[in-house]
Short mmCIF file of C-alpha atoms in Angstrom, two decimals:
data_model
loop_
_atom_site.label_atom_id
_atom_site.label_comp_id
_atom_site.label_asym_id
_atom_site.label_seq_id
_atom_site.Cartn_x
_atom_site.Cartn_y
_atom_site.Cartn_z
CA MET A 1 -15.43 36.11 19.78
CA ASN A 2 -18.41 34.04 18.65
CA VAL A 3 -18.65 30.29 18.15
CA LYS A 4 -18.00 30.35 14.39
CA GLU A 5 -14.70 32.17 14.86
CA LYS A 6 -13.65 29.72 17.59
CA ILE A 7 -14.43 26.77 15.33
CA LYS A 8 -12.52 28.37 12.46
CA ILE A 9 -9.47 28.97 14.68
CA PHE A 10 -9.65 25.41 16.03
CA TRP A 11 -9.71 23.84 12.55
CA LYS A 12 -6.89 26.08 11.35
CA LYS A 13 -4.71 24.96 14.26
CA PHE A 14 -5.77 21.35 13.71
CA THR A 15 -4.82 21.35 10.02
CA GLU A 16 -1.45 22.87 10.88
CA ASN A 17 -0.75 20.30 13.61
CA TRP A 18 -2.55 17.22 12.24
CA LEU A 19 0.52 15.03 12.67
CA TRP A 20 0.83 15.71 16.40
CA VAL A 21 -2.89 15.19 16.95
CA THR A 22 -2.72 11.88 15.07
CA ILE A 23 0.32 10.73 17.06
CA GLY A 24 -1.52 11.54 20.30
CA VAL A 25 -4.59 9.60 19.19
CA TYR A 26 -2.33 6.70 18.14
CA ILE A 27 -0.58 6.57 21.54
CA GLY A 28 -3.90 6.62 23.38
CA THR A 29 -5.41 3.93 21.18
CA ILE A 30 -2.38 1.65 21.44
CA LEU A 31 -2.28 2.06 25.22
CA MET A 32 -5.95 1.06 25.45
CA GLY A 33 -5.29 -1.89 23.13
CA TRP A 34 -2.38 -3.19 25.21
CA ILE A 35 -4.38 -2.76 28.43
CA GLU A 36 -7.21 -4.80 26.89
CA TYR A 37 -4.69 -7.43 25.76
CA PHE A 38 -3.29 -7.80 29.28
CA ARG A 39 -6.84 -7.97 30.64
CA GLY A 40 -7.51 -10.84 28.23
CA PHE A 41 -10.03 -9.20 25.91
CA LEU A 42 -7.88 -8.81 22.77
CA PRO A 43 -5.66 -11.36 21.02
CA LEU A 44 -1.97 -10.59 20.56
CA ILE A 45 -2.28 -10.17 16.80
CA GLY A 46 -5.05 -7.61 17.34
CA VAL A 47 -2.59 -5.42 19.24
CA LEU A 48 0.66 -6.09 17.37
CA LEU A 49 -0.68 -5.28 13.90
CA PRO A 50 -1.92 -1.77 14.77
CA THR A 51 1.20 -1.15 16.87
CA PHE A 52 3.51 -1.64 13.90
CA LEU A 53 1.34 -0.88 10.85
CA ILE A 54 -0.19 2.45 11.91
CA PRO A 55 3.21 4.23 12.26
CA LEU A 56 4.20 2.98 8.81
CA LEU A 57 0.93 4.33 7.43
CA LEU A 58 1.44 7.69 9.18
CA PHE A 59 4.99 8.05 7.89
CA GLY A 60 3.76 7.17 4.40
CA ILE A 61 1.02 9.80 4.53
CA TYR A 62 3.44 12.41 5.89
CA TYR A 63 5.98 11.59 3.18
CA ILE A 64 3.41 11.70 0.37
CA ARG A 65 2.13 15.09 1.55
CA LYS A 66 5.66 16.49 1.19
CA LEU A 67 6.14 15.22 -2.39
CA ASN A 68 5.49 17.31 -5.47
CA ILE A 69 2.63 16.43 -7.82
CA ARG A 70 4.86 15.00 -10.58
CA THR A 71 6.34 12.43 -8.20
CA ILE A 72 2.88 11.48 -6.96
CA ASN A 73 1.65 11.09 -10.56
CA ARG A 74 4.67 8.90 -11.32
CA LEU A 75 3.90 6.71 -8.29
CA ILE A 76 0.27 6.40 -9.34
CA TRP A 77 1.23 5.54 -12.93
CA THR A 78 3.81 2.96 -11.91
CA ILE A 79 2.13 1.27 -8.94
CA GLY A 80 -1.45 1.51 -10.19
CA GLY A 81 -0.50 0.46 -13.69
CA ALA A 82 1.61 -2.43 -12.44
CA SER A 83 -1.33 -3.62 -10.38
CA ALA A 84 -3.78 -3.27 -13.26
CA MET A 85 -1.55 -4.82 -15.95
CA GLY A 86 0.54 -7.17 -13.82
CA PHE A 87 -2.36 -9.25 -12.53
CA PRO A 88 -3.69 -10.34 -15.96
CA ILE A 89 -0.14 -11.01 -17.15
CA TRP A 90 0.51 -13.07 -14.02
CA LEU A 91 -2.73 -15.05 -14.50
CA PHE A 92 -1.87 -15.81 -18.13
CA VAL A 93 1.71 -16.86 -17.31
CA ASN A 94 0.60 -19.12 -14.46
CA TYR A 95 -2.09 -20.65 -16.64
CA ILE A 96 0.53 -21.49 -19.26
CA LEU A 97 3.05 -22.78 -16.69
CA PHE A 98 0.77 -24.79 -14.38
CA VAL A 99 -2.73 -25.48 -15.75
CA VAL A 100 -2.78 -26.50 -19.42
CA PRO A 101 -2.15 -30.21 -20.18
CA TRP A 102 1.19 -29.50 -21.84
CA ALA A 103 2.37 -27.16 -19.03
CA PRO A 104 6.05 -27.62 -18.14
CA PHE A 105 5.51 -27.42 -14.36
CA ARG A 106 2.15 -29.21 -14.11
CA GLU A 107 3.49 -32.21 -12.18
CA TYR A 108 5.92 -30.36 -9.90
CA HIS A 109 4.97 -29.98 -6.25
CA GLY A 110 6.53 -28.46 -3.19
CA ILE A 111 9.17 -25.81 -3.02
CA LEU A 112 10.01 -25.66 -6.74
CA ARG A 113 6.40 -24.92 -7.68
CA THR A 114 6.19 -22.24 -4.99
CA VAL A 115 9.43 -20.59 -6.11
CA ILE A 116 8.29 -20.54 -9.75
CA PHE A 117 4.88 -19.20 -8.70
CA ILE A 118 6.39 -16.31 -6.71
CA LEU A 119 9.04 -15.61 -9.36
CA SER A 120 6.37 -15.38 -12.05
CA ALA A 121 4.44 -12.88 -9.91
CA LEU A 122 7.52 -10.72 -9.35
CA LEU A 123 8.47 -10.76 -13.02
CA SER A 124 4.91 -10.03 -14.19
CA TYR A 125 4.38 -7.08 -11.87
CA GLY A 126 7.94 -5.82 -12.38
CA GLY A 127 7.61 -6.00 -16.16
CA ALA A 128 4.28 -4.18 -16.07
CA ALA A 129 5.76 -1.48 -13.81
CA TYR A 130 8.70 -1.02 -16.20
CA ILE A 131 6.42 -0.78 -19.24
CA LEU A 132 4.14 1.75 -17.57
CA ASP A 133 7.05 3.80 -16.27
CA LYS A 134 8.40 4.10 -19.83
CA LEU A 135 4.91 4.91 -21.15
CA GLY A 136 4.44 7.49 -18.40
CA LYS A 137 7.73 9.19 -19.25
CA LYS A 138 6.53 9.63 -22.83
CA ARG A 139 3.31 11.22 -21.58
CA ASP A 140 5.07 13.15 -18.79
CA PHE A 141 2.92 11.20 -16.29
CA ARG A 142 -0.26 13.05 -17.26
CA ARG A 143 -3.68 11.53 -16.74
CA PHE A 144 -5.66 10.08 -19.62
CA MET A 145 -8.64 12.36 -19.01
#
């Protein structure tokens, strides 16, 4: 068996067992991170964030790989479209509510302003997601190009 065949066999086994390899690398990296934290070289946030966010990312990747293409296209249409359309809508609504001289909430401060600010963001992105989900259903979630 020559080197090319060994490399081909290795990559075939790796692509079949990528999840276990990634979990092993994650455990080793997190152990090194916690050791460095206890030695005083890393801050606590530098260890806690990877400890909790990397498993969420791995589960997300594993879940997305198991989905069919129509579901993935629907997620892309809804989430990507809500991000692309929701932000300009949110900017316009907040400009009308807070910035212009005749704005109804121009003088409010504190918790009420924060609640209205967050509520406008949720409604803007939610409305854009709803619109794009309905538009995507008409197009069967196909791409534009």
